[in-house]
PDB file of C-alpha atoms in Angstrom:
ATOM      1  CA  MET A 375     101.884  90.856 101.627  1.00 84.00           C
ATOM      2  CA  ASP A 376     101.218  87.819  99.447  1.00 88.00           C
ATOM      3  CA  LEU A 377      98.050  89.491  98.179  1.00 87.00           C
ATOM      4  CA  VAL A 378      99.924  92.622  97.124  1.00 84.00           C
ATOM      5  CA  ARG A 379     102.592  90.518  95.388  1.00 86.00           C
ATOM      6  CA  SER A 380      99.857  88.571  93.587  1.00 87.00           C
ATOM      7  CA  LEU A 381      98.529  91.878  92.255  1.00 84.00           C
ATOM      8  CA  GLY A 382     101.879  92.562  90.580  1.00 84.00           C
ATOM      9  CA  ALA A 383     103.918  94.704  92.992  1.00 83.00           C
ATOM     10  CA  ASP A 384     107.673  94.543  92.371  1.00 82.00           C
ATOM     11  CA  GLU A 385     108.390  94.880  96.085  1.00 83.00           C
ATOM     12  CA  VAL A 386     106.226  94.904  99.186  1.00 84.00           C
ATOM     13  CA  LEU A 387     107.093  96.500 102.508  1.00 82.00           C
ATOM     14  CA  ASP A 388     105.658  95.254 105.779  1.00 82.00           C
ATOM     15  CA  TYR A 389     104.767  98.297 107.868  1.00 76.00           C
ATOM     16  CA  LYS A 390     105.214  96.175 111.019  1.00 80.00           C
ATOM     17  CA  THR A 391     108.981  95.831 110.457  1.00 83.00           C
ATOM     18  CA  PRO A 392     111.688  98.501 110.992  1.00 82.00           C
ATOM     19  CA  GLU A 393     112.470  98.422 107.257  1.00 77.00           C
ATOM     20  CA  GLY A 394     108.820  98.878 106.409  1.00 79.00           C
ATOM     21  CA  VAL A 395     108.394 101.773 108.822  1.00 77.00           C
ATOM     22  CA  ALA A 396     111.428 103.469 107.271  1.00 77.00           C
ATOM     23  CA  LEU A 397     110.218 102.523 103.748  1.00 76.00           C
ATOM     24  CA  LYS A 398     113.571 100.943 102.981  1.00 78.00           C
ATOM     25  CA  SER A 399     113.634  98.730  99.908  1.00 80.00           C
ATOM     26  CA  PRO A 400     114.505  95.097 100.696  1.00 78.00           C
ATOM     27  CA  SER A 401     116.779  95.137  97.628  1.00 83.00           C
ATOM     28  CA  GLY A 402     118.239  98.587  98.363  1.00 83.00           C
ATOM     29  CA  ARG A 403     116.854 100.021  95.156  1.00 85.00           C
ATOM     30  CA  LYS A 404     115.191 103.397  94.675  1.00 89.00           C
ATOM     31  CA  TYR A 405     111.618 103.609  93.426  1.00 88.00           C
ATOM     32  CA  ASP A 406     110.264 105.298  90.293  1.00 90.00           C
ATOM     33  CA  VAL A 407     106.733 105.257  91.704  1.00 89.00           C
ATOM     34  CA  ILE A 408     105.351 104.693  95.186  1.00 85.00           C
ATOM     35  CA  ILE A 409     101.605 104.208  95.656  1.00 84.00           C
ATOM     36  CA  HIS A 410     100.940 105.706  99.078  1.00 80.00           C
ATOM     37  CA  CYS A 411      97.773 104.297 100.665  1.00 78.00           C
ATOM     38  CA  ALA A 412      98.178 105.145 104.357  1.00 74.00           C
ATOM     39  CA  HIS A 413      97.550 108.209 106.494  1.00 73.00           C
ATOM     40  CA  ASN A 414     100.054 110.314 108.431  1.00 74.00           C
ATOM     41  CA  ILE A 415     103.305 109.442 106.680  1.00 76.00           C
ATOM     42  CA  PRO A 416     105.276 112.588 105.825  1.00 76.00           C
ATOM     43  CA  TRP A 417     106.696 113.304 102.380  1.00 73.00           C
ATOM     44  CA  SER A 418     110.236 113.223 103.803  1.00 76.00           C
ATOM     45  CA  THR A 419     109.839 109.494 104.472  1.00 80.00           C
ATOM     46  CA  PHE A 420     109.355 108.846 100.758  1.00 81.00           C
ATOM     47  CA  SER A 421     111.745 111.349  99.214  1.00 81.00           C
ATOM     48  CA  ALA A 422     114.969 109.538 100.169  1.00 82.00           C
ATOM     49  CA  ASN A 423     113.669 106.321  98.594  1.00 84.00           C
ATOM     50  CA  LEU A 424     112.797 107.785  95.189  1.00 88.00           C
ATOM     51  CA  THR A 425     114.830 107.949  91.998  1.00 91.00           C
ATOM     52  CA  PRO A 426     115.718 111.526  90.953  1.00 90.00           C
ATOM     53  CA  LYS A 427     112.467 111.803  88.946  1.00 90.00           C
ATOM     54  CA  GLY A 428     110.416 109.522  91.211  1.00 90.00           C
ATOM     55  CA  LYS A 429     106.766 110.068  92.032  1.00 90.00           C
ATOM     56  CA  VAL A 430     104.579 109.350  95.035  1.00 86.00           C
ATOM     57  CA  VAL A 431     100.887 108.924  94.233  1.00 87.00           C
ATOM     58  CA  ASN A 432      98.976 109.648  97.440  1.00 81.00           C
ATOM     59  CA  THR A 433      95.579 107.907  97.461  1.00 82.00           C
ATOM     60  CA  THR A 434      94.615 109.480 100.816  1.00 78.00           C
ATOM     61  CA  PRO A 435      95.529 113.152 100.367  1.00 75.00           C
ATOM     62  CA  GLY A 436      94.811 115.655 103.112  1.00 73.00           C
ATOM     63  CA  PHE A 437      95.790 119.231 103.889  1.00 66.00           C
ATOM     64  CA  GLY A 438      99.386 118.219 104.669  1.00 70.00           C
ATOM     65  CA  THR A 439      99.674 116.588 101.249  1.00 66.00           C
ATOM     66  CA  LEU A 440      98.576 119.789  99.530  1.00 65.00           C
ATOM     67  CA  MET A 441     101.119 121.796 101.519  1.00 65.00           C
ATOM     68  CA  SER A 442     103.855 119.322 100.526  1.00 71.00           C
ATOM     69  CA  VAL A 443     102.829 119.563  96.859  1.00 63.00           C
ATOM     70  CA  ALA A 444     103.142 123.359  97.045  1.00 63.00           C
ATOM     71  CA  ALA A 445     106.553 123.114  98.740  1.00 64.00           C
ATOM     72  CA  LYS A 446     107.805 120.683  96.083  1.00 65.00           C
ATOM     73  CA  LYS A 447     106.779 123.093  93.320  1.00 63.00           C
ATOM     74  CA  ILE A 448     108.618 125.972  94.999  1.00 60.00           C
ATOM     75  CA  SER A 449     111.787 123.893  95.450  1.00 59.00           C
ATOM     76  CA  CYS A 450     111.810 122.951  91.732  1.00 59.00           C
ATOM     77  CA  SER A 451     112.515 119.329  92.644  1.00 69.00           C
ATOM     78  CA  LYS A 452     112.002 116.780  89.875  1.00 81.00           C
ATOM     79  CA  LYS A 453     110.526 114.398  92.459  1.00 80.00           C
ATOM     80  CA  GLN A 454     106.753 114.669  92.579  1.00 74.00           C
ATOM     81  CA  LEU A 455     104.018 114.145  95.121  1.00 74.00           C
ATOM     82  CA  ILE A 456     100.754 113.580  93.279  1.00 76.00           C
ATOM     83  CA  PRO A 457      97.511 113.742  95.266  1.00 78.00           C
ATOM     84  CA  LEU A 458      94.869 111.447  93.791  1.00 78.00           C
ATOM     85  CA  PHE A 459      91.392 112.937  93.952  1.00 79.00           C
ATOM     86  CA  THR A 460      88.513 111.050  92.404  1.00 78.00           C
ATOM     87  CA  SER A 461      84.938 111.826  91.599  1.00 80.00           C
ATOM     88  CA  PRO A 462      82.662 109.082  90.314  1.00 84.00           C
ATOM     89  CA  LYS A 463      81.363 109.548  86.785  1.00 90.00           C
ATOM     90  CA  LYS A 464      78.973 107.124  85.141  1.00 93.00           C
ATOM     91  CA  GLU A 465      81.227 106.407  82.157  1.00 93.00           C
ATOM     92  CA  ASN A 466      84.197 105.664  84.437  1.00 90.00           C
ATOM     93  CA  LEU A 467      82.130 103.367  86.632  1.00 91.00           C
ATOM     94  CA  ASP A 468      80.766 101.596  83.552  1.00 94.00           C
ATOM     95  CA  PHE A 469      84.355 101.102  82.375  1.00 94.00           C
ATOM     96  CA  LEU A 470      85.358  99.589  85.734  1.00 91.00           C
ATOM     97  CA  VAL A 471      82.345  97.250  85.669  1.00 94.00           C
ATOM     98  CA  LYS A 472      83.398  96.081  82.188  1.00 96.00           C
ATOM     99  CA  LEU A 473      86.948  95.423  83.391  1.00 95.00           C
ATOM    100  CA  VAL A 474      85.600  93.324  86.284  1.00 94.00           C
ATOM    101  CA  ARG A 475      83.220  91.392  84.002  1.00 96.00           C
ATOM    102  CA  ASP A 476      86.053  90.750  81.526  1.00 97.00           C
ATOM    103  CA  GLY A 477      88.288  89.456  84.341  1.00 92.00           C
ATOM    104  CA  LYS A 478      90.824  92.268  83.831  1.00 92.00           C
ATOM    105  CA  LEU A 479      90.208  93.858  87.225  1.00 89.00           C
ATOM    106  CA  LYS A 480      89.847  91.817  90.382  1.00 87.00           C
ATOM    107  CA  PRO A 481      88.171  93.656  93.244  1.00 91.00           C
ATOM    108  CA  ILE A 482      89.457  92.528  96.622  1.00 92.00           C
ATOM    109  CA  ILE A 483      86.643  92.165  99.160  1.00 94.00           C
ATOM    110  CA  ASP A 484      87.589  91.964 102.817  1.00 95.00           C
ATOM    111  CA  SER A 485      84.127  91.333 104.207  1.00 96.00           C
ATOM    112  CA  LYS A 486      80.398  91.655 103.578  1.00 96.00           C
ATOM    113  CA  HIS A 487      77.878  92.901 106.133  1.00 97.00           C
ATOM    114  CA  PRO A 488      74.075  93.108 105.986  1.00 97.00           C
ATOM    115  CA  LEU A 489      72.654  96.613 106.300  1.00 97.00           C
ATOM    116  CA  SER A 490      71.337  95.660 109.740  1.00 97.00           C
ATOM    117  CA  LYS A 491      74.986  95.215 110.826  1.00 96.00           C
ATOM    118  CA  ALA A 492      76.379  98.358 109.192  1.00 96.00           C
ATOM    119  CA  GLU A 493      77.915  99.341 112.515  1.00 96.00           C
ATOM    120  CA  ASP A 494      80.157  96.243 112.307  1.00 95.00           C
ATOM    121  CA  ALA A 495      81.329  97.321 108.855  1.00 95.00           C
ATOM    122  CA  TRP A 496      82.001 100.823 110.148  1.00 95.00           C
ATOM    123  CA  ALA A 497      83.985  99.483 113.118  1.00 94.00           C
ATOM    124  CA  LYS A 498      86.091  97.325 110.803  1.00 92.00           C
ATOM    125  CA  SER A 499      86.715 100.327 108.560  1.00 91.00           C
ATOM    126  CA  ILE A 500      87.781 102.535 111.464  1.00 90.00           C
ATOM    127  CA  ASP A 501      90.153  99.814 112.675  1.00 84.00           C
ATOM    128  CA  GLY A 502      92.185 100.420 109.499  1.00 77.00           C
ATOM    129  CA  HIS A 503      93.257  96.830 108.907  1.00 79.00           C
ATOM    130  CA  ALA A 504      90.865  95.672 106.199  1.00 87.00           C
ATOM    131  CA  THR A 505      92.439  93.809 103.302  1.00 87.00           C
ATOM    132  CA  GLY A 506      90.273  95.081 100.478  1.00 89.00           C
ATOM    133  CA  LYS A 507      86.849  96.662 100.464  1.00 92.00           C
ATOM    134  CA  ILE A 508      84.222  96.322 103.155  1.00 94.00           C
ATOM    135  CA  LEU A 509      80.746  95.916 101.666  1.00 96.00           C
ATOM    136  CA  VAL A 510      77.384  96.724 103.218  1.00 97.00           C
ATOM    137  CA  GLU A 511      74.571  94.930 101.415  1.00 95.00           C
ATOM    138  CA  PRO A 512      70.817  95.548 101.580  1.00 92.00           C
TER     139      PRO A 512
END
């Protein structure tokens, strides 16, 4: 939680607490934007905690996310669920590298593993509790 605060989050919820599970703001406020980074949390969990024009950016969209997006469009709600899909392009990657070199973007690395121990990196990834990226190096 300290890491997320250090990255600039206004509020941080601990998913291990009842408030965190319910996505209840510690201050009681509603959110303009929620960055959703976990799997298997339904849209309904977020909706009650958003401002009237609030948005949820889902960084792990699946089929359920797409169905929720369609349902939100039909209901004409001003609240939005935005699935984030990415595809690497050279110019975007070059831009990210420049941001890192200039100290404007700080990548968070959880652990590094030699290629000969790639299975350890995979196991850590599957566990779902990495704090940052897991690297496999040649």
